[in-house]
Amino acid sequence: MKTLNRRTGMPNCFLFALILGAFALAVVVDAQDPSGFISIDCGISEDSSYTDETTGIHYISDAAFIDTGVSRTISPEFNTGSLQQQFLNVRSFPEGPRNCYTLRPANGTGSKYLIRAWFMYGNYDNQNNPPTFDLHFGVDFWDTISLLDTASIGWTEIIHVLSSDYVYLCLLDKQLGTPFISAIELRPLNNSVYETTDGSLVMFDRLDYGSTPSELASTSNRFKDDPYDRIWNPTPNSLMSNPSKIRNLSTMNSVTSNTFKVPLAVMSTATTSQNGSESLNLKWGPPINSSDQYYVYLHFAEVEVLQPNQSREFDVFINGISLFNEPIVPDYNWTHTLATNSPVPFPEFGIAINKTKNSTLPPIINAMEIYIARPITQLQTDDIDVSAILGIKSTYGVKRNWQGDPCAPEAFLWVGLTCSNNDGFNPPRITSLNLSSNELIGEISPNISNLMVIQSLDLSNNKLTGQVPSFLSQLAYLTVLKLKGNNFTGSVPESLLEKSKNGLLLLSIDATLATENTNHQNKVVIPVVASVTALFGLFIAIGFVLWIIEKRKRVVRKQKEGSFDVRNREFTYSEVMSITNNFERIIGKGGFGTVYHGYVGDSQVAVKMLSSSSFQGYKEFQTEAKLLMSVHHKSLTSLVGYCNEGTHMGIIYEYMANGDLEKHLSDKNQNVLSWEERLQIATDAAQGLEYLHHGCKPPIIHRDVKSTNILLNEKFQAKLADFGLSRVFTTESGTHVSTIVAGTPGYLDPEYFSSNRLTEKSDVYSFGIVILELITGQPATSKSPGKTHIIQWVSSMLANGDVKSIVDPKLEEDYDVNSAWKVVELAMACASRASTRRPTMNNVVMELKECLATEVARHESDQSDDSIRMIPMNSESGVSPMAR
Ligand SMILES: *[C@@H]1O[C@H](CO)[C@@H](O)[C@H](O)[C@H]1NC(C)=O
Ligand SMILES: *[C@@H]1O[C@H](CO)[C@@H](O)[C@H](O)[C@H]1NC(C)=O
Ligand SMILES: *[C@@H]1O[C@H](CO)[C@@H](O)[C@H](O)[C@H]1NC(C)=O
């Protein structure tokens, strides 16, 4: 929750007064809301709405989104002229441990929203006692709301990608006063901003450097200057160790913003270090919760027109770790955003912005945002089931505790429902519904037909009328149906009776209804209650079916996994100890931990034990391990299993006898890889990457393609390793900052700096570097003092038009020059600066296959009987991409 007190000790109302003043000054009135804004004033009368005079944003009543709580009005003494209308009324929740709003934003699943909740107590209940309570978003904790005094206004924000069409915002009573809420705002965001590896972002702070509170107030600090309606706060001087200001509003009157769209008013001011000193140090108070992790976004733009002899460049450090490999040179009129793309620990030691040696001007900062990473621990219920159960709820006017998500969290499972497990992969589904003795009236709701995996339905002892609908027999999993004690008319559908007769359904209906059936249709079978034998038969039948399915699965698995007769699974720590023979043999280090050799049965395995410092959370690990185990391709190292016992976390991979590619390209290596072998390795690895990008849904970005992550098995088949892991784990060196995790220097997409995001095309770039290494036999970045990058080196050679000087001299010209040209061109296209000019992995695979075929043909025509270590190319042997 946003309160100034946390940082400064200023009275809570201080900032708010300023903000409200700002609104009063702005003269924007626009009845039409920008598309997609949802703005809800809680507690105003049903169906009422208005356009806020100061922001021009249209607010509607909350009544349609909640069916509990009471409307209240704040005490008149707080209704000063400048107070915004949203704060005049609140909805208060004196009853129930949890009360929830259910919203259905137009953009639906997959869209990103900034969601803000506002709170002003205003002594609405005359208790003079501002409450403390929790706010949940979806099925997870969002924030604790604690208002310090009656007059203060608080707000909290979360940035979230909808995993369901339904958004729940719940207030949880902590027995510390009655929960209430003033307003709710949803703002759609471009999906490419504020990317996280997993989960949501809760705002910690959002600061505009360089403007005083009154200056900020004289413009606007939110919509419309900010198209995303973010609220920008002025920076108290106490947040900087050595601040001074430079401002240059007059020269900077436009700014080309990136996707973050930070407003001009915010970007046109900056703070610099005092007296031009070397370092600008930004600091914060203690973290709210020391185990939280954070995302930091820094926005830079040059605000002065530099003279030819002037320069400004600086390095940015979070907790003493450099955020980016290269110095930052802010552009005039152009916003650069620097961000962590994986969460970092609280910047307790602050953020240091240090000028480089070359820079003549001191460092600056224009704006910054810090968010708390909030992992998603559970999934919401399947949308189709939610829609069905909401329909049933409204048809029969069911109250009970039916609020928020039906199945999750388990503590608030809707009374009368049971759901399938929330395993973190598949959304929970409703498996049974018991509405017996609920005074239901009317017919059986057609919504029930959409509860597609329901196994048990109990509608007994109500006042239901009409026919028993035949759709009930379409519910494939329904094994228990209780309809006794209602006023149904007509006959029971034949299909239901049939199922019951066959022992597939335990059916309970009124004898009268059943009799009617007999009379009308001359049916003999009246299964009032299916017999015990029928039920027994049913169990046997189900058991048999399951057994068959399981058996088939095993067969399929065996075929797919070849040498591994072991099913992916979770191993205990003691099992891991025996697999590795007490961690006897270390075969590698890095990539989040140490790798040991071991055996599972007769198969050799590599066991990577993760250092606990590189680990972000049990749930993420579990999720990721299972995800990785579900990805199978011949060019990806397969996971045999994982270990997850207390602090012991490990991943068990297939063993790759010939180690990594870098080793084989290095000068120290005796056995020189032939041109054909190199092409085969490139093709194999490319196919693995192609599968991650195009065969997996959603696509997986490897994020760390490099020659040490390409492993070779005993047949020199190449497989990609460590894919996807960077989503969960921080770096090998124990640092937690994005660029290091995201990529290895030398392989990192240069566009990453301006876009702050890694895409499939970033993998293509890195793969281009790997191809160049294969061609040249040179490492990506030379370790010699001259320090040229492989791309620069190859480019300079290409300028001379001589491919032979590029290709590894160890090959002694045993390759086809045309194919060499082609591969060099392909590699350079992959490593284009602009991602749009890089090919997709589909193209890369195609090109490489052609080159390889040419090379194989050349060898065959040569009749060269060299001992070929490589398996001849067999493009069809791959496991066809399997949808996840
Ligand atoms: C940044 O500069 C300050 C002042 O010169 C220095 O104390 C600090 O160590 C520097 N930070 C880093 C990470 O180099
Ligand atoms: C710093 O200046 C030196 C000398 O002018 C130059 O060679 C070097 O490339 C500059 N470094 C950067 C990072 O611009
Ligand atoms: C439904 O709930 C009632 C009352 O709690 C209970 O008696 C009945 O056994 C339940 N039905 C099923 C199918 O479990």
Coordinates of C-alpha atoms and ligand atoms in Angstrom, one line a residue, residues 434 436 456 458 480 482, ligand 3:
N434 CA -24.3 -30.2 -3.9
S436 CA -29.5 -30.2 -1.7
S456 CA -21.6 -35.7 -8.6
D458 CA -27.0 -33.3 -5.8
V480 CA -23.9 -39.6 -9.0
K482 CA -29.6 -37.0 -6.9
Ligands
LIG3 C1 -25.1 -33.0 -0.1 O1 -25.2 -32.3 1.2 C2 -26.1 -32.9 2.1 C3 -26.2 -32.0 3.3 O2 -25.0 -31.6 3.7 C4 -25.7 -34.3 2.4 O3 -26.6 -34.9 3.3 C5 -25.6 -35.1 1.1 O4 -25.0 -36.4 1.4 C6 -24.7 -34.4 0.1 N1 -24.7 -35.1 -1.1 C7 -23.7 -35.8 -1.7 C8 -23.9 -36.4 -3.0 O5 -22.6 -35.8 -1.1

